[in-house]
């Protein structure tokens, strides 16, 4: 495409897409470039806060960033990019409604991110839920609280036991933090039930490997297992979920039981939509990138984040940058700078960042962290977790709202109201029409 003002197409509005456009918006408002962001969702979800949103520590609206409000000067298209023909610099866009159309560009940023990595396990698609967006987090919160209501009102011991059994599959950050935060919330909520005690609930974490939270190191991983087991939580290492048809869970260690709540957080994979592009992909389906975040072998195309294989220049083993928010945010900043450098006729610069460490919350006032090789446990780690992530969430508006949520929580008791009926808003009306 030939144009006086270069058109930058950003495919995806997640970490990389939103932050790249955010760092380009100033140049866009000056008329130096045009920026278009295409994503099926009109918001960016700050995923590290999903466990706290599910536990009620943070208002759900405060963990999402509205793209149109944040990216002033950029055009935001709500739709899916179904294919990219970079040889002709054209992307196919499928809007929420209406026919598919083509969108031409001068430079493209591929930021499609990742999706849940699932396995062909019987019953998984029908019975389990994921934990990658705010809708899933709030639905899970409502489900847990709803199951407490069901168990409290249910005289059948078997049905009551099933309602009070919660299974999480996957021992990475998403799984462990959601598992710990929701158990902490449910444990608190039992004080309002005269016939449910914390020990009546069964919380099961299933992990196929021999450790959890590998990012914080082996020592803190073992500490986390010990702390969760002290809370009477069942941690099953080197165990796989083999079936969960009709809520009947079968594990590879021979354990079988019924569970109303099953959550799948066992890893992610690059977005399969990348296969509908003419970009080079590696064996894991990620876009091959150079250290300067250009897509390997082509001009005017860039990528970063979960869907990109970016060389880690701080590693001596030829490793790639880990798929996490720490790298994604910094890569997006470098990517935006490089695009502007190329527009100005300058050479792009390499991305290089030494991994700082990891923080994880294990419930209110509980956590683990490893920063610059220093191991931290308990309340200090929980405080570091909150401090780090509130510094990373985009825009001052969202930072202030999250801090206000936490401040109010110091003076009021935890909110444990279930709004599960919001997921079926027309059910009451349907009942009325049938009566």
Short mmCIF file of N, CA and C in Angstrom, two decimals, residues 299-409:
data_model
loop_
_atom_site.label_atom_id
_atom_site.label_comp_id
_atom_site.label_asym_id
_atom_site.label_seq_id
_atom_site.Cartn_x
_atom_site.Cartn_y
_atom_site.Cartn_z
N UNK A 299 9.95 -8.02 5.64
CA UNK A 299 10.01 -6.62 6.06
C UNK A 299 8.61 -6.13 6.46
N UNK A 300 8.59 -5.07 7.24
CA UNK A 300 7.34 -4.40 7.62
C UNK A 300 6.38 -5.29 8.39
N UNK A 301 6.90 -6.28 9.09
CA UNK A 301 6.07 -7.16 9.91
C UNK A 301 6.77 -7.41 11.25
N UNK A 302 6.01 -7.33 12.33
CA UNK A 302 6.56 -7.42 13.68
C UNK A 302 5.70 -8.35 14.53
N UNK A 303 6.29 -8.86 15.60
CA UNK A 303 5.51 -9.68 16.52
C UNK A 303 6.22 -9.73 17.88
N UNK A 304 5.46 -10.10 18.91
CA UNK A 304 6.01 -10.21 20.26
C UNK A 304 4.97 -10.93 21.12
N UNK A 305 5.34 -11.24 22.35
CA UNK A 305 4.40 -11.85 23.29
C UNK A 305 4.27 -13.35 23.14
N UNK A 306 3.12 -13.88 23.60
CA UNK A 306 2.90 -15.32 23.66
C UNK A 306 2.96 -16.00 22.30
N UNK A 307 2.59 -15.28 21.22
CA UNK A 307 2.53 -15.93 19.91
C UNK A 307 3.84 -15.80 19.14
N UNK A 308 4.91 -15.30 19.80
CA UNK A 308 6.17 -15.04 19.09
C UNK A 308 7.33 -15.77 19.74
N UNK A 309 8.21 -16.30 18.91
CA UNK A 309 9.47 -16.90 19.38
C UNK A 309 10.55 -15.83 19.25
N UNK A 310 10.79 -15.11 20.36
CA UNK A 310 11.76 -14.00 20.38
C UNK A 310 13.02 -14.46 21.11
N UNK A 311 14.19 -14.39 20.48
CA UNK A 311 15.43 -14.82 21.15
C UNK A 311 15.67 -14.02 22.42
N UNK A 312 16.06 -14.74 23.48
CA UNK A 312 16.40 -14.09 24.75
C UNK A 312 17.89 -13.79 24.75
N UNK A 313 18.25 -12.55 24.53
CA UNK A 313 19.66 -12.17 24.42
C UNK A 313 20.40 -12.25 25.74
N UNK A 314 19.68 -12.40 26.85
CA UNK A 314 20.35 -12.53 28.15
C UNK A 314 20.67 -13.98 28.48
N UNK A 315 20.25 -14.91 27.62
CA UNK A 315 20.48 -16.33 27.86
C UNK A 315 21.68 -16.83 27.05
N UNK A 316 22.44 -17.70 27.65
CA UNK A 316 23.60 -18.29 26.97
C UNK A 316 23.25 -19.61 26.30
N UNK A 317 22.00 -20.05 26.45
CA UNK A 317 21.61 -21.36 25.94
C UNK A 317 20.77 -21.28 24.68
N UNK A 318 20.59 -20.08 24.12
CA UNK A 318 19.78 -19.93 22.93
C UNK A 318 18.30 -20.02 23.20
N UNK A 319 17.89 -19.72 24.43
CA UNK A 319 16.48 -19.81 24.81
C UNK A 319 15.68 -18.65 24.22
N UNK A 320 14.37 -18.77 24.30
CA UNK A 320 13.46 -17.72 23.85
C UNK A 320 12.84 -17.05 25.08
N UNK A 321 12.37 -15.84 24.90
CA UNK A 321 11.74 -15.10 25.99
C UNK A 321 10.49 -15.85 26.47
N UNK A 322 10.32 -15.91 27.77
CA UNK A 322 9.17 -16.62 28.35
C UNK A 322 7.87 -15.90 28.01
N UNK A 323 6.79 -16.65 27.82
CA UNK A 323 5.49 -16.03 27.49
C UNK A 323 4.80 -15.49 28.74
N UNK A 324 5.22 -14.32 29.19
CA UNK A 324 4.60 -13.73 30.38
C UNK A 324 4.45 -12.23 30.21
N UNK A 325 3.70 -11.62 31.13
CA UNK A 325 3.42 -10.19 31.04
C UNK A 325 4.68 -9.35 31.17
N UNK A 326 5.63 -9.82 31.96
CA UNK A 326 6.86 -9.06 32.17
C UNK A 326 7.57 -8.78 30.85
N UNK A 327 7.69 -9.80 30.01
CA UNK A 327 8.32 -9.61 28.71
C UNK A 327 7.38 -8.88 27.74
N UNK A 328 6.10 -9.24 27.74
CA UNK A 328 5.17 -8.70 26.75
C UNK A 328 5.08 -7.18 26.83
N UNK A 329 4.99 -6.64 28.04
CA UNK A 329 4.88 -5.19 28.19
C UNK A 329 6.13 -4.49 27.69
N UNK A 330 7.29 -5.03 28.03
CA UNK A 330 8.55 -4.40 27.62
C UNK A 330 8.80 -4.59 26.12
N UNK A 331 8.43 -5.75 25.59
CA UNK A 331 8.57 -5.97 24.15
C UNK A 331 7.70 -5.01 23.37
N UNK A 332 6.48 -4.76 23.87
CA UNK A 332 5.57 -3.84 23.18
C UNK A 332 6.16 -2.44 23.11
N UNK A 333 6.80 -2.03 24.20
CA UNK A 333 7.40 -0.69 24.21
C UNK A 333 8.53 -0.61 23.18
N UNK A 334 9.39 -1.63 23.15
CA UNK A 334 10.49 -1.66 22.18
C UNK A 334 9.94 -1.76 20.76
N UNK A 335 8.89 -2.55 20.58
CA UNK A 335 8.30 -2.72 19.25
C UNK A 335 7.78 -1.39 18.72
N UNK A 336 7.07 -0.64 19.55
CA UNK A 336 6.55 0.66 19.12
C UNK A 336 7.69 1.61 18.77
N UNK A 337 8.73 1.60 19.60
CA UNK A 337 9.89 2.46 19.32
C UNK A 337 10.54 2.08 17.99
N UNK A 338 10.63 0.78 17.71
CA UNK A 338 11.26 0.32 16.47
C UNK A 338 10.43 0.68 15.24
N UNK A 339 9.11 0.60 15.37
CA UNK A 339 8.27 1.00 14.24
C UNK A 339 8.49 2.47 13.92
N UNK A 340 8.53 3.31 14.93
CA UNK A 340 8.74 4.74 14.71
C UNK A 340 10.14 5.01 14.16
N UNK A 341 11.11 4.21 14.59
CA UNK A 341 12.46 4.36 14.05
C UNK A 341 12.49 4.02 12.57
N UNK A 342 11.81 2.95 12.18
CA UNK A 342 11.77 2.55 10.77
C UNK A 342 11.04 3.60 9.94
N UNK A 343 9.95 4.14 10.48
CA UNK A 343 9.21 5.19 9.77
C UNK A 343 10.10 6.41 9.54
N UNK A 344 11.00 6.67 10.51
CA UNK A 344 11.93 7.80 10.39
C UNK A 344 13.19 7.46 9.60
N UNK A 345 13.25 6.22 9.07
CA UNK A 345 14.41 5.82 8.28
C UNK A 345 15.59 5.34 9.09
N UNK A 346 15.37 4.99 10.35
CA UNK A 346 16.44 4.50 11.21
C UNK A 346 16.35 2.98 11.37
N UNK A 347 17.42 2.38 11.88
CA UNK A 347 17.44 0.93 12.07
C UNK A 347 16.80 0.57 13.41
N UNK A 348 16.05 -0.54 13.45
CA UNK A 348 15.45 -0.96 14.72
C UNK A 348 16.50 -1.49 15.69
N UNK A 349 16.20 -1.43 16.98
CA UNK A 349 17.12 -1.89 18.00
C UNK A 349 16.64 -3.20 18.61
N UNK A 350 17.57 -4.00 19.12
CA UNK A 350 17.22 -5.30 19.69
C UNK A 350 16.52 -5.16 21.03
N UNK A 351 15.66 -6.15 21.32
CA UNK A 351 15.02 -6.22 22.63
C UNK A 351 15.87 -7.09 23.54
N UNK A 352 16.16 -6.58 24.74
CA UNK A 352 16.95 -7.34 25.71
C UNK A 352 16.47 -6.99 27.11
N UNK A 353 16.09 -8.00 27.85
CA UNK A 353 15.63 -7.78 29.22
C UNK A 353 15.94 -9.01 30.05
N UNK A 354 16.66 -8.82 31.14
CA UNK A 354 16.96 -9.93 32.05
C UNK A 354 15.80 -10.13 32.99
N UNK A 355 15.35 -11.36 33.08
CA UNK A 355 14.17 -11.68 33.87
C UNK A 355 14.36 -11.26 35.33
N UNK A 356 13.43 -10.46 35.83
CA UNK A 356 13.52 -9.92 37.19
C UNK A 356 13.18 -10.97 38.23
N UNK A 357 12.18 -11.77 37.95
CA UNK A 357 11.71 -12.76 38.93
C UNK A 357 10.21 -12.90 38.84
N UNK A 358 9.61 -13.54 39.84
CA UNK A 358 8.19 -13.85 39.79
C UNK A 358 7.55 -13.63 41.15
N UNK A 359 6.27 -13.27 41.12
CA UNK A 359 5.49 -13.11 42.34
C UNK A 359 4.17 -13.84 42.16
N UNK A 360 3.65 -14.40 43.25
CA UNK A 360 2.38 -15.12 43.18
C UNK A 360 1.60 -14.94 44.47
N UNK A 361 0.30 -14.72 44.34
CA UNK A 361 -0.58 -14.60 45.49
C UNK A 361 -1.19 -15.95 45.82
N UNK A 362 -1.30 -16.24 47.11
CA UNK A 362 -1.89 -17.51 47.57
C UNK A 362 -3.12 -17.25 48.43
N UNK A 363 -3.76 -16.12 48.21
CA UNK A 363 -4.91 -15.73 49.01
C UNK A 363 -4.60 -14.43 49.73
N UNK A 364 -5.56 -13.95 50.48
CA UNK A 364 -5.41 -12.67 51.17
C UNK A 364 -4.27 -12.75 52.19
N UNK A 365 -3.29 -11.85 52.02
CA UNK A 365 -2.12 -11.72 52.91
C UNK A 365 -1.16 -12.90 52.83
N UNK A 366 -1.25 -13.69 51.77
CA UNK A 366 -0.37 -14.85 51.60
C UNK A 366 0.22 -14.85 50.20
N UNK A 367 1.50 -15.21 50.08
CA UNK A 367 2.11 -15.24 48.75
C UNK A 367 3.52 -15.76 48.78
N UNK A 368 4.11 -15.88 47.58
CA UNK A 368 5.53 -16.24 47.42
C UNK A 368 6.10 -15.36 46.31
N UNK A 369 7.38 -15.07 46.42
CA UNK A 369 8.03 -14.24 45.40
C UNK A 369 9.51 -14.55 45.34
N UNK A 370 10.06 -14.41 44.14
CA UNK A 370 11.51 -14.50 43.96
C UNK A 370 11.91 -13.38 43.02
N UNK A 371 12.59 -12.37 43.55
CA UNK A 371 12.99 -11.20 42.80
C UNK A 371 14.49 -11.01 42.91
N UNK A 372 15.15 -10.98 41.76
CA UNK A 372 16.61 -10.82 41.72
C UNK A 372 17.31 -11.86 42.59
N UNK A 373 16.74 -13.07 42.60
CA UNK A 373 17.34 -14.16 43.36
C UNK A 373 16.97 -14.19 44.83
N UNK A 374 16.24 -13.19 45.31
CA UNK A 374 15.85 -13.14 46.72
C UNK A 374 14.48 -13.79 46.90
N UNK A 375 14.38 -14.76 47.81
CA UNK A 375 13.13 -15.48 48.06
C UNK A 375 12.35 -14.81 49.19
N UNK A 376 11.07 -14.58 48.95
CA UNK A 376 10.21 -13.92 49.93
C UNK A 376 8.94 -14.76 50.10
N UNK A 377 8.46 -14.86 51.35
CA UNK A 377 7.28 -15.67 51.64
C UNK A 377 6.27 -14.88 52.47
N UNK A 378 5.01 -15.36 52.47
CA UNK A 378 4.00 -14.82 53.35
C UNK A 378 3.52 -13.42 52.99
N UNK A 379 3.24 -12.61 54.03
CA UNK A 379 2.68 -11.29 53.82
C UNK A 379 3.58 -10.40 52.97
N UNK A 380 4.92 -10.36 53.20
CA UNK A 380 5.77 -9.50 52.35
C UNK A 380 5.68 -9.87 50.87
N UNK A 381 5.60 -11.17 50.57
CA UNK A 381 5.49 -11.59 49.17
C UNK A 381 4.15 -11.17 48.59
N UNK A 382 3.08 -11.29 49.38
CA UNK A 382 1.75 -10.85 48.93
C UNK A 382 1.76 -9.35 48.65
N UNK A 383 2.42 -8.57 49.51
CA UNK A 383 2.50 -7.13 49.31
C UNK A 383 3.31 -6.81 48.05
N UNK A 384 4.41 -7.53 47.82
CA UNK A 384 5.19 -7.34 46.60
C UNK A 384 4.37 -7.67 45.36
N UNK A 385 3.57 -8.73 45.45
CA UNK A 385 2.71 -9.12 44.34
C UNK A 385 1.78 -7.97 43.96
N UNK A 386 1.13 -7.40 44.95
CA UNK A 386 0.20 -6.30 44.67
C UNK A 386 0.94 -5.06 44.16
N UNK A 387 2.05 -4.75 44.80
CA UNK A 387 2.80 -3.55 44.41
C UNK A 387 3.29 -3.66 42.97
N UNK A 388 3.84 -4.81 42.61
CA UNK A 388 4.37 -5.00 41.25
C UNK A 388 3.26 -4.89 40.21
N UNK A 389 2.16 -5.59 40.44
CA UNK A 389 1.14 -5.64 39.41
C UNK A 389 0.36 -4.33 39.29
N UNK A 390 0.18 -3.61 40.39
CA UNK A 390 -0.52 -2.33 40.24
C UNK A 390 0.37 -1.34 39.49
N UNK A 391 1.69 -1.53 39.55
CA UNK A 391 2.59 -0.67 38.77
C UNK A 391 2.57 -1.02 37.29
N UNK A 392 2.16 -2.25 36.97
CA UNK A 392 2.16 -2.71 35.58
C UNK A 392 0.82 -2.48 34.88
N UNK A 393 -0.27 -2.45 35.63
CA UNK A 393 -1.57 -2.29 34.98
C UNK A 393 -1.60 -0.93 34.27
N UNK A 394 -2.08 -0.88 33.04
CA UNK A 394 -2.01 0.37 32.27
C UNK A 394 -2.99 1.43 32.74
N UNK A 395 -2.61 2.66 32.56
CA UNK A 395 -3.33 3.90 32.82
C UNK A 395 -3.45 4.20 34.32
N UNK A 396 -3.32 5.49 34.63
CA UNK A 396 -3.44 5.96 36.01
C UNK A 396 -4.84 5.69 36.54
N UNK A 397 -5.84 5.80 35.67
CA UNK A 397 -7.23 5.57 36.06
C UNK A 397 -7.40 4.19 36.67
N UNK A 398 -6.87 3.15 35.98
CA UNK A 398 -7.02 1.78 36.48
C UNK A 398 -6.19 1.57 37.74
N UNK A 399 -5.00 2.11 37.81
CA UNK A 399 -4.19 1.99 39.02
C UNK A 399 -4.94 2.55 40.22
N UNK A 400 -5.51 3.74 40.06
CA UNK A 400 -6.21 4.40 41.16
C UNK A 400 -7.43 3.59 41.60
N UNK A 401 -8.18 3.03 40.65
CA UNK A 401 -9.37 2.27 41.00
C UNK A 401 -9.03 0.98 41.73
N UNK A 402 -7.97 0.31 41.28
CA UNK A 402 -7.55 -0.92 41.96
C UNK A 402 -7.10 -0.62 43.39
N UNK A 403 -6.29 0.43 43.56
CA UNK A 403 -5.82 0.80 44.90
C UNK A 403 -7.00 1.18 45.80
N UNK A 404 -8.00 1.86 45.22
CA UNK A 404 -9.19 2.21 45.99
C UNK A 404 -9.95 0.96 46.43
N UNK A 405 -10.04 -0.04 45.56
CA UNK A 405 -10.68 -1.31 45.93
C UNK A 405 -9.98 -1.92 47.13
N UNK A 406 -8.66 -1.96 47.08
CA UNK A 406 -7.88 -2.54 48.18
C UNK A 406 -8.04 -1.73 49.47
N UNK A 407 -8.07 -0.41 49.33
CA UNK A 407 -8.19 0.45 50.50
C UNK A 407 -9.54 0.26 51.19
N UNK A 408 -10.60 0.21 50.42
CA UNK A 408 -11.93 -0.01 50.99
C UNK A 408 -12.02 -1.37 51.69
N UNK A 409 -11.30 -2.36 51.15
CA UNK A 409 -11.32 -3.69 51.75
C UNK A 409 -10.69 -3.72 53.14
#
